PDB file of C-alpha atoms in Angstrom:
ATOM      1  CA  MET A   2      28.816   2.314  -4.076  1.00 40.00           C
ATOM      2  CA  THR A   3      27.789   5.958  -4.090  1.00 43.00           C
ATOM      3  CA  THR A   4      30.471   8.534  -3.329  1.00 45.00           C
ATOM      4  CA  ALA A   5      29.643  11.306  -0.873  1.00 43.00           C
ATOM      5  CA  ALA A   6      31.377  14.678  -0.591  1.00 48.00           C
ATOM      6  CA  GLY A   7      32.261  14.029   3.046  1.00 55.00           C
ATOM      7  CA  PRO A   8      30.759  13.941   6.557  1.00 57.00           C
ATOM      8  CA  ALA A   9      30.625  17.763   6.734  1.00 61.00           C
ATOM      9  CA  ASP A  10      28.335  17.857   3.666  1.00 73.00           C
ATOM     10  CA  PHE A  11      26.201  14.899   4.733  1.00 81.00           C
ATOM     11  CA  HIS A  12      22.627  15.803   5.706  1.00 84.00           C
ATOM     12  CA  PRO A  13      20.695  12.771   6.987  1.00 87.00           C
ATOM     13  CA  THR A  14      16.970  12.458   6.435  1.00 87.00           C
ATOM     14  CA  HIS A  15      16.431   9.382   8.630  1.00 89.00           C
ATOM     15  CA  VAL A  16      18.028   7.248  11.316  1.00 88.00           C
ATOM     16  CA  VAL A  17      18.060   3.476  11.701  1.00 91.00           C
ATOM     17  CA  PRO A  18      15.645   2.216  14.414  1.00 89.00           C
ATOM     18  CA  ARG A  19      16.966   1.010  17.756  1.00 88.00           C
ATOM     19  CA  GLU A  20      16.865  -2.641  16.618  1.00 89.00           C
ATOM     20  CA  GLY A  21      19.165  -1.958  13.651  1.00 91.00           C
ATOM     21  CA  LEU A  22      18.274  -2.947  10.088  1.00 91.00           C
ATOM     22  CA  PRO A  23      19.309  -5.713   7.702  1.00 93.00           C
ATOM     23  CA  ALA A  24      20.490  -4.386   4.339  1.00 94.00           C
ATOM     24  CA  TRP A  25      20.831  -5.647   0.779  1.00 94.00           C
ATOM     25  CA  GLU A  26      23.073  -4.683  -2.150  1.00 92.00           C
ATOM     26  CA  GLU A  27      20.034  -4.377  -4.422  1.00 92.00           C
ATOM     27  CA  PRO A  28      16.272  -4.491  -3.812  1.00 91.00           C
ATOM     28  CA  ASP A  29      16.574  -8.270  -3.877  1.00 90.00           C
ATOM     29  CA  VAL A  30      16.411 -10.514  -0.793  1.00 90.00           C
ATOM     30  CA  SER A  31      18.966 -12.899  -2.322  1.00 89.00           C
ATOM     31  CA  ARG A  32      21.733 -10.258  -2.102  1.00 90.00           C
ATOM     32  CA  PRO A  33      22.215  -9.433   1.612  1.00 92.00           C
ATOM     33  CA  THR A  34      24.999  -7.141   2.769  1.00 91.00           C
ATOM     34  CA  ALA A  35      26.166  -5.712   6.099  1.00 91.00           C
ATOM     35  CA  ALA A  36      23.488  -4.786   8.629  1.00 91.00           C
ATOM     36  CA  LEU A  37      23.093  -1.179   9.760  1.00 92.00           C
ATOM     37  CA  ASP A  38      23.809  -0.101  13.337  1.00 90.00           C
ATOM     38  CA  PRO A  39      20.989   1.209  15.559  1.00 90.00           C
ATOM     39  CA  PHE A  40      20.492   4.987  15.340  1.00 88.00           C
ATOM     40  CA  LEU A  41      22.835   5.294  12.344  1.00 89.00           C
ATOM     41  CA  PRO A  42      22.081   8.546  10.446  1.00 89.00           C
ATOM     42  CA  VAL A  43      21.307   7.876   6.769  1.00 91.00           C
ATOM     43  CA  ARG A  44      20.017   9.777   3.778  1.00 90.00           C
ATOM     44  CA  LEU A  45      17.080   8.279   1.879  1.00 92.00           C
ATOM     45  CA  LEU A  46      17.934   8.503  -1.832  1.00 91.00           C
ATOM     46  CA  SER A  47      14.981   6.745  -3.460  1.00 91.00           C
ATOM     47  CA  ARG A  48      12.024   4.463  -2.840  1.00 88.00           C
ATOM     48  CA  ARG A  49      10.884   1.361  -4.729  1.00 87.00           C
ATOM     49  CA  GLY A  50       7.778   0.001  -3.064  1.00 85.00           C
ATOM     50  CA  GLU A  51       8.756  -1.075   0.468  1.00 87.00           C
ATOM     51  CA  TRP A  52      12.430  -0.790  -0.442  1.00 92.00           C
ATOM     52  CA  GLY A  53      14.469   2.312   0.311  1.00 92.00           C
ATOM     53  CA  GLN A  54      17.946   3.138  -0.992  1.00 94.00           C
ATOM     54  CA  ILE A  55      20.036   4.812   1.706  1.00 92.00           C
ATOM     55  CA  LEU A  56      23.374   6.600   1.772  1.00 92.00           C
ATOM     56  CA  CYS A  57      25.662   6.701   4.822  1.00 90.00           C
ATOM     57  CA  ALA A  58      28.043   9.501   5.780  1.00 86.00           C
ATOM     58  CA  ASN A  59      31.058   7.467   4.617  1.00 87.00           C
ATOM     59  CA  GLY A  60      29.625   7.114   1.102  1.00 88.00           C
ATOM     60  CA  TRP A  61      28.391   3.518   1.496  1.00 90.00           C
ATOM     61  CA  SER A  62      24.923   2.870   0.127  1.00 92.00           C
ATOM     62  CA  ALA A  63      22.517  -0.062   0.403  1.00 94.00           C
ATOM     63  CA  TRP A  64      18.847  -1.005   0.204  1.00 95.00           C
ATOM     64  CA  VAL A  65      16.715  -1.480   3.325  1.00 94.00           C
ATOM     65  CA  ASP A  66      13.078  -1.762   4.353  1.00 92.00           C
ATOM     66  CA  GLY A  67      12.251   1.913   3.887  1.00 89.00           C
ATOM     67  CA  ARG A  68       9.100   1.654   5.983  1.00 88.00           C
ATOM     68  CA  LEU A  69      11.161   1.151   9.145  1.00 89.00           C
ATOM     69  CA  LEU A  70      13.436   4.181   8.798  1.00 90.00           C
ATOM     70  CA  VAL A  71      12.788   6.876  11.402  1.00 86.00           C
ATOM     71  CA  PRO A  72      12.428  10.389   9.909  1.00 84.00           C
ATOM     72  CA  VAL A  73      14.740  13.080  11.252  1.00 80.00           C
ATOM     73  CA  PRO A  74      12.735  16.107  12.461  1.00 70.00           C
ATOM     74  CA  GLU A  75      13.631  19.214  10.483  1.00 62.00           C
ATOM     75  CA  PRO A  76      13.185  22.833  11.596  1.00 56.00           C
ATOM     76  CA  PRO A  77      10.729  24.930   9.575  1.00 49.00           C
ATOM     77  CA  PRO A  78      12.291  26.910   6.721  1.00 50.00           C
ATOM     78  CA  ALA A  79      12.920  30.573   7.466  1.00 52.00           C
ATOM     79  CA  GLY A  80       9.827  32.627   6.724  1.00 48.00           C
ATOM     80  CA  GLY A  81       7.814  29.596   5.643  1.00 47.00           C
ATOM     81  CA  ARG A  82       5.340  27.099   7.025  1.00 47.00           C
ATOM     82  CA  PRO A  83       6.582  24.148   9.114  1.00 45.00           C
ATOM     83  CA  ARG A  84       7.157  20.962   7.132  1.00 48.00           C
ATOM     84  CA  VAL A  85       4.907  17.988   7.754  1.00 46.00           C
ATOM     85  CA  ARG A  86       6.853  15.572   9.966  1.00 55.00           C
ATOM     86  CA  ALA A  87       4.599  12.560   9.652  1.00 64.00           C
ATOM     87  CA  GLU A  88       1.533  11.137   7.943  1.00 81.00           C
ATOM     88  CA  ASP A  89      -1.934  12.517   8.576  1.00 84.00           C
ATOM     89  CA  PRO A  90      -3.620  10.070  10.993  1.00 85.00           C
ATOM     90  CA  LEU A  91      -7.220  10.993  10.100  1.00 86.00           C
ATOM     91  CA  PRO A  92      -7.669   8.849   6.929  1.00 88.00           C
ATOM     92  CA  LEU A  93      -6.422   5.701   8.655  1.00 87.00           C
ATOM     93  CA  LEU A  94      -8.491   6.481  11.759  1.00 88.00           C
ATOM     94  CA  ALA A  95     -11.588   6.822   9.561  1.00 90.00           C
ATOM     95  CA  HIS A  96     -10.840   3.545   7.749  1.00 89.00           C
ATOM     96  CA  THR A  97     -10.327   1.726  11.054  1.00 91.00           C
ATOM     97  CA  ALA A  98     -13.579   3.150  12.446  1.00 90.00           C
ATOM     98  CA  GLU A  99     -15.482   1.950   9.358  1.00 91.00           C
ATOM     99  CA  ALA A 100     -14.037  -1.553   9.699  1.00 90.00           C
ATOM    100  CA  LEU A 101     -14.908  -1.650  13.401  1.00 90.00           C
ATOM    101  CA  GLU A 102     -18.471  -0.473  12.713  1.00 92.00           C
ATOM    102  CA  ARG A 103     -18.890  -3.108   9.998  1.00 91.00           C
ATOM    103  CA  TYR A 104     -17.803  -5.837  12.407  1.00 92.00           C
ATOM    104  CA  ARG A 105     -20.024  -4.429  15.183  1.00 92.00           C
ATOM    105  CA  ARG A 106     -23.109  -4.522  12.956  1.00 92.00           C
ATOM    106  CA  ALA A 107     -22.386  -8.089  11.829  1.00 92.00           C
ATOM    107  CA  ALA A 108     -21.799  -9.228  15.425  1.00 93.00           C
ATOM    108  CA  GLY A 109     -25.024  -7.544  16.516  1.00 93.00           C
ATOM    109  CA  GLU A 110     -27.017  -9.324  13.797  1.00 91.00           C
ATOM    110  CA  LEU A 111     -25.524 -12.653  14.859  1.00 92.00           C
ATOM    111  CA  ALA A 112     -26.095 -12.096  18.586  1.00 93.00           C
ATOM    112  CA  SER A 113     -29.732 -11.077  18.066  1.00 92.00           C
ATOM    113  CA  GLY A 114     -30.472 -14.094  15.913  1.00 91.00           C
ATOM    114  CA  ARG A 115     -31.311 -11.996  12.840  1.00 91.00           C
ATOM    115  CA  SER A 116     -28.497 -13.732  10.932  1.00 89.00           C
ATOM    116  CA  GLY A 117     -26.659 -17.021  11.137  1.00 91.00           C
ATOM    117  CA  ALA A 118     -23.009 -18.028  11.278  1.00 91.00           C
ATOM    118  CA  GLU A 119     -22.696 -18.228   7.490  1.00 92.00           C
ATOM    119  CA  ALA A 120     -24.040 -14.686   7.043  1.00 92.00           C
ATOM    120  CA  PHE A 121     -21.665 -13.463   9.759  1.00 92.00           C
ATOM    121  CA  ARG A 122     -18.685 -15.020   7.993  1.00 91.00           C
ATOM    122  CA  SER A 123     -19.783 -13.505   4.692  1.00 91.00           C
ATOM    123  CA  ALA A 124     -20.196 -10.022   6.213  1.00 91.00           C
ATOM    124  CA  THR A 125     -16.759 -10.059   7.831  1.00 91.00           C
ATOM    125  CA  ARG A 126     -14.788 -11.907   5.136  1.00 90.00           C
ATOM    126  CA  GLY A 127     -11.534 -10.070   4.341  1.00 86.00           C
ATOM    127  CA  LEU A 128     -12.063  -7.551   7.152  1.00 87.00           C
ATOM    128  CA  ARG A 129      -8.865  -6.588   8.998  1.00 86.00           C
ATOM    129  CA  ALA A 130      -8.263  -3.700  11.388  1.00 87.00           C
ATOM    130  CA  GLY A 131      -6.234  -2.937  14.469  1.00 87.00           C
ATOM    131  CA  ILE A 132      -6.183  -0.090  16.963  1.00 87.00           C
ATOM    132  CA  VAL A 133      -4.757   0.450  20.443  1.00 86.00           C
ATOM    133  CA  ILE A 134      -5.383   3.741  22.259  1.00 86.00           C
ATOM    134  CA  ASP A 135      -3.508   4.758  25.397  1.00 82.00           C
ATOM    135  CA  GLY A 136      -4.182   8.379  26.259  1.00 84.00           C
ATOM    136  CA  GLU A 137      -2.717  10.557  23.519  1.00 84.00           C
ATOM    137  CA  SER A 138      -0.893   7.592  21.964  1.00 84.00           C
ATOM    138  CA  VAL A 139      -2.476   5.440  19.274  1.00 85.00           C
ATOM    139  CA  TRP A 140      -1.315   2.385  17.335  1.00 83.00           C
ATOM    140  CA  LEU A 141      -3.123   1.760  14.040  1.00 86.00           C
ATOM    141  CA  TYR A 142      -2.851  -1.132  11.579  1.00 86.00           C
ATOM    142  CA  GLU A 143      -2.760  -0.323   7.860  1.00 85.00           C
ATOM    143  CA  GLU A 144      -3.725  -3.419   5.890  1.00 82.00           C
ATOM    144  CA  ALA A 145      -2.724  -2.054   2.460  1.00 80.00           C
ATOM    145  CA  SER A 146       0.964  -1.818   3.435  1.00 79.00           C
ATOM    146  CA  GLY A 147       0.943  -4.508   6.147  1.00 81.00           C
ATOM    147  CA  ARG A 148       2.311  -2.251   8.879  1.00 83.00           C
ATOM    148  CA  TRP A 149       1.544  -0.913  12.332  1.00 81.00           C
ATOM    149  CA  THR A 150       1.824   2.835  12.752  1.00 83.00           C
ATOM    150  CA  TYR A 151       2.211   4.937  15.877  1.00 83.00           C
ATOM    151  CA  GLY A 152       0.777   8.411  16.395  1.00 83.00           C
ATOM    152  CA  ASP A 153       0.336  11.099  19.007  1.00 82.00           C
ATOM    153  CA  GLY A 154      -2.564  12.942  17.387  1.00 79.00           C
ATOM    154  CA  ALA A 155      -0.398  15.106  15.125  1.00 78.00           C
ATOM    155  CA  GLY A 156       0.937  12.412  12.798  1.00 82.00           C
ATOM    156  CA  LEU A 157       1.764   8.759  12.210  1.00 82.00           C
ATOM    157  CA  VAL A 158       5.096   6.986  11.768  1.00 79.00           C
ATOM    158  CA  THR A 159       5.744   3.321  10.980  1.00 78.00           C
ATOM    159  CA  TYR A 160       6.119   1.218  14.120  1.00 73.00           C
ATOM    160  CA  ALA A 161       6.390  -2.359  12.766  1.00 78.00           C
ATOM    161  CA  VAL A 162       5.701  -4.333   9.575  1.00 80.00           C
ATOM    162  CA  ASP A 163       4.224  -7.769   8.858  1.00 75.00           C
ATOM    163  CA  GLU A 164       6.742  -8.808   6.220  1.00 75.00           C
ATOM    164  CA  GLY A 165      10.099  -7.608   4.957  1.00 71.00           C
ATOM    165  CA  PRO A 166      10.553  -5.633   1.719  1.00 76.00           C
ATOM    166  CA  GLY A 167       9.655  -7.399  -1.492  1.00 69.00           C
ATOM    167  CA  ALA A 168       7.417  -9.972   0.228  1.00 66.00           C
ATOM    168  CA  PRO A 169       4.494 -11.117  -1.972  1.00 58.00           C
ATOM    169  CA  ALA A 170       1.090  -9.722  -1.114  1.00 51.00           C
ATOM    170  CA  GLN A 171      -0.922 -11.924   1.195  1.00 53.00           C
ATOM    171  CA  PRO A 172      -3.825 -13.556  -0.678  1.00 49.00           C
ATOM    172  CA  GLN A 173      -7.299 -13.346   0.762  1.00 47.00           C
ATOM    173  CA  ARG A 174      -7.747 -16.109   3.278  1.00 50.00           C
ATOM    174  CA  PRO A 175     -10.106 -18.842   1.973  1.00 48.00           C
ATOM    175  CA  GLU A 176     -12.950 -20.275   3.930  1.00 49.00           C
ATOM    176  CA  PRO A 177     -11.641 -22.769   6.508  1.00 49.00           C
ATOM    177  CA  GLN A 178     -12.164 -26.352   5.451  1.00 54.00           C
ATOM    178  CA  ARG A 179     -11.916 -29.487   7.496  1.00 52.00           C
ATOM    179  CA  PRO A 180      -8.901 -31.422   6.112  1.00 54.00           C
ATOM    180  CA  GLU A 181      -9.072 -35.113   5.388  1.00 55.00           C
ATOM    181  CA  PRO A 182      -6.942 -37.248   7.737  1.00 52.00           C
ATOM    182  CA  GLU A 183      -3.641 -38.324   6.212  1.00 57.00           C
ATOM    183  CA  PRO A 184      -1.486 -41.322   7.071  1.00 54.00           C
ATOM    184  CA  PHE A 185       1.339 -40.572   9.479  1.00 50.00           C
ATOM    185  CA  GLU A 186       4.750 -40.112   7.880  1.00 54.00           C
ATOM    186  CA  PRO A 187       7.972 -39.679   9.888  1.00 52.00           C
ATOM    187  CA  GLU A 188       9.619 -36.264   9.656  1.00 52.00           C
ATOM    188  CA  PRO A 189      12.725 -36.286   7.416  1.00 51.00           C
ATOM    189  CA  SER A 190      16.072 -35.863   9.061  1.00 48.00           C
ATOM    190  CA  GLY A 191      19.696 -35.365   8.039  1.00 45.00           C
ATOM    191  CA  PRO A 192      20.660 -33.528   4.858  1.00 43.00           C
ATOM    192  CA  GLU A 193      17.159 -33.910   3.341  1.00 44.00           C
ATOM    193  CA  ARG A 194      15.584 -31.724   6.006  1.00 42.00           C
ATOM    194  CA  SER A 195      15.116 -28.065   5.078  1.00 42.00           C
ATOM    195  CA  GLY A 196      17.037 -25.432   6.986  1.00 40.00           C
ATOM    196  CA  PRO A 197      15.545 -22.413   8.751  1.00 38.00           C
ATOM    197  CA  GLU A 198      14.087 -19.623   6.691  1.00 40.00           C
ATOM    198  CA  SER A 199      16.178 -16.576   6.036  1.00 39.00           C
ATOM    199  CA  GLY A 200      15.560 -13.153   4.594  1.00 39.00           C
ATOM    200  CA  PRO A 201      13.089 -10.444   5.585  1.00 38.00           C
ATOM    201  CA  ALA A 202      10.062 -12.720   5.655  1.00 36.00           C
ATOM    202  CA  GLY A 203      11.687 -14.657   8.510  1.00 37.00           C
ATOM    203  CA  SER A 204      13.600 -13.105  11.365  1.00 38.00           C
ATOM    204  CA  GLY A 205      15.125 -10.375   9.187  1.00 40.00           C
ATOM    205  CA  ARG A 206      18.580 -11.177  10.577  1.00 40.00           C
ATOM    206  CA  THR A 207      20.354 -12.547   7.554  1.00 40.00           C
ATOM    207  CA  ALA A 208      24.075 -12.732   8.226  1.00 42.00           C
ATOM    208  CA  PRO A 209      26.141 -10.360   6.065  1.00 42.00           C
ATOM    209  CA  PRO A 210      28.790 -11.807   3.755  1.00 43.00           C
ATOM    210  CA  ALA A 211      32.129 -12.583   5.384  1.00 43.00           C
ATOM    211  CA  GLY A 212      34.682  -9.812   5.192  1.00 44.00           C
ATOM    212  CA  HIS A 213      32.112  -7.011   4.899  1.00 45.00           C
ATOM    213  CA  GLU A 214      32.052  -4.953   8.075  1.00 53.00           C
ATOM    214  CA  PRO A 215      28.786  -3.212   9.038  1.00 54.00           C
ATOM    215  CA  THR A 216      28.589   0.540   8.701  1.00 53.00           C
ATOM    216  CA  ARG A 217      29.427   2.286  11.988  1.00 57.00           C
ATOM    217  CA  ILE A 218      28.753   5.708  13.428  1.00 56.00           C
ATOM    218  CA  VAL A 219      32.027   7.620  13.195  1.00 54.00           C
ATOM    219  CA  THR A 220      32.586  11.041  14.744  1.00 56.00           C
ATOM    220  CA  PRO A 221      34.023  13.301  12.009  1.00 55.00           C
ATOM    221  CA  PRO A 222      37.116  15.489  12.705  1.00 56.00           C
ATOM    222  CA  GLU A 223      36.401  18.925  14.088  1.00 59.00           C
ATOM    223  CA  ASP A 224      37.754  20.588  10.935  1.00 56.00           C
ATOM    224  CA  GLY A 225      35.283  18.583   8.807  1.00 50.00           C
ATOM    225  CA  GLY A 226      38.055  16.922   6.799  1.00 49.00           C
ATOM    226  CA  GLY A 227      37.539  13.475   5.229  1.00 45.00           C
TER     227      GLY A 227
END
């Protein structure tokens, strides 16, 4: 546990999203701890890949999926330029446009008969992109990090992720093959049957250990005392 000076000296950098966040004692999915409340102010201490180490106002720290933390807007420093509040959307927009154009060309070749189904599959193999535009709002998929981002023209913030922190990278999908028929076998039951998946790659709602209460938003005393 990290010790903080007190609520009066606590300066959050992020808040927990409205759905709340599961948390872990270490950047390890086998060590879950208490979940974080929605809209809880936290301070991001460090990053390790998708993992983020956070500190709460009461001095409690944990590791979470850092991609899902919502940045706290900060005022510009006196006499200086405003700080960047979110990612630049232009590189991801350009990448998405290139992927869309590549698919459009391949589909056009197939539709016109200038190429066959095998050439179409070869031209689009490994291609992934996603974009939704609604007026000034845009949702873009970033394949490298496996996340959906949201933007309003000025910047992008993480909206959702494919997998939880520490999940192995998805291998390139192989060519579909027609499986050989297998003899029917009854599904196992009783104690031999596997239980539901847990951890961030599943629902992300791993139950915290018994006796460990989740961190709560607490209004500090007016005099700032601990």
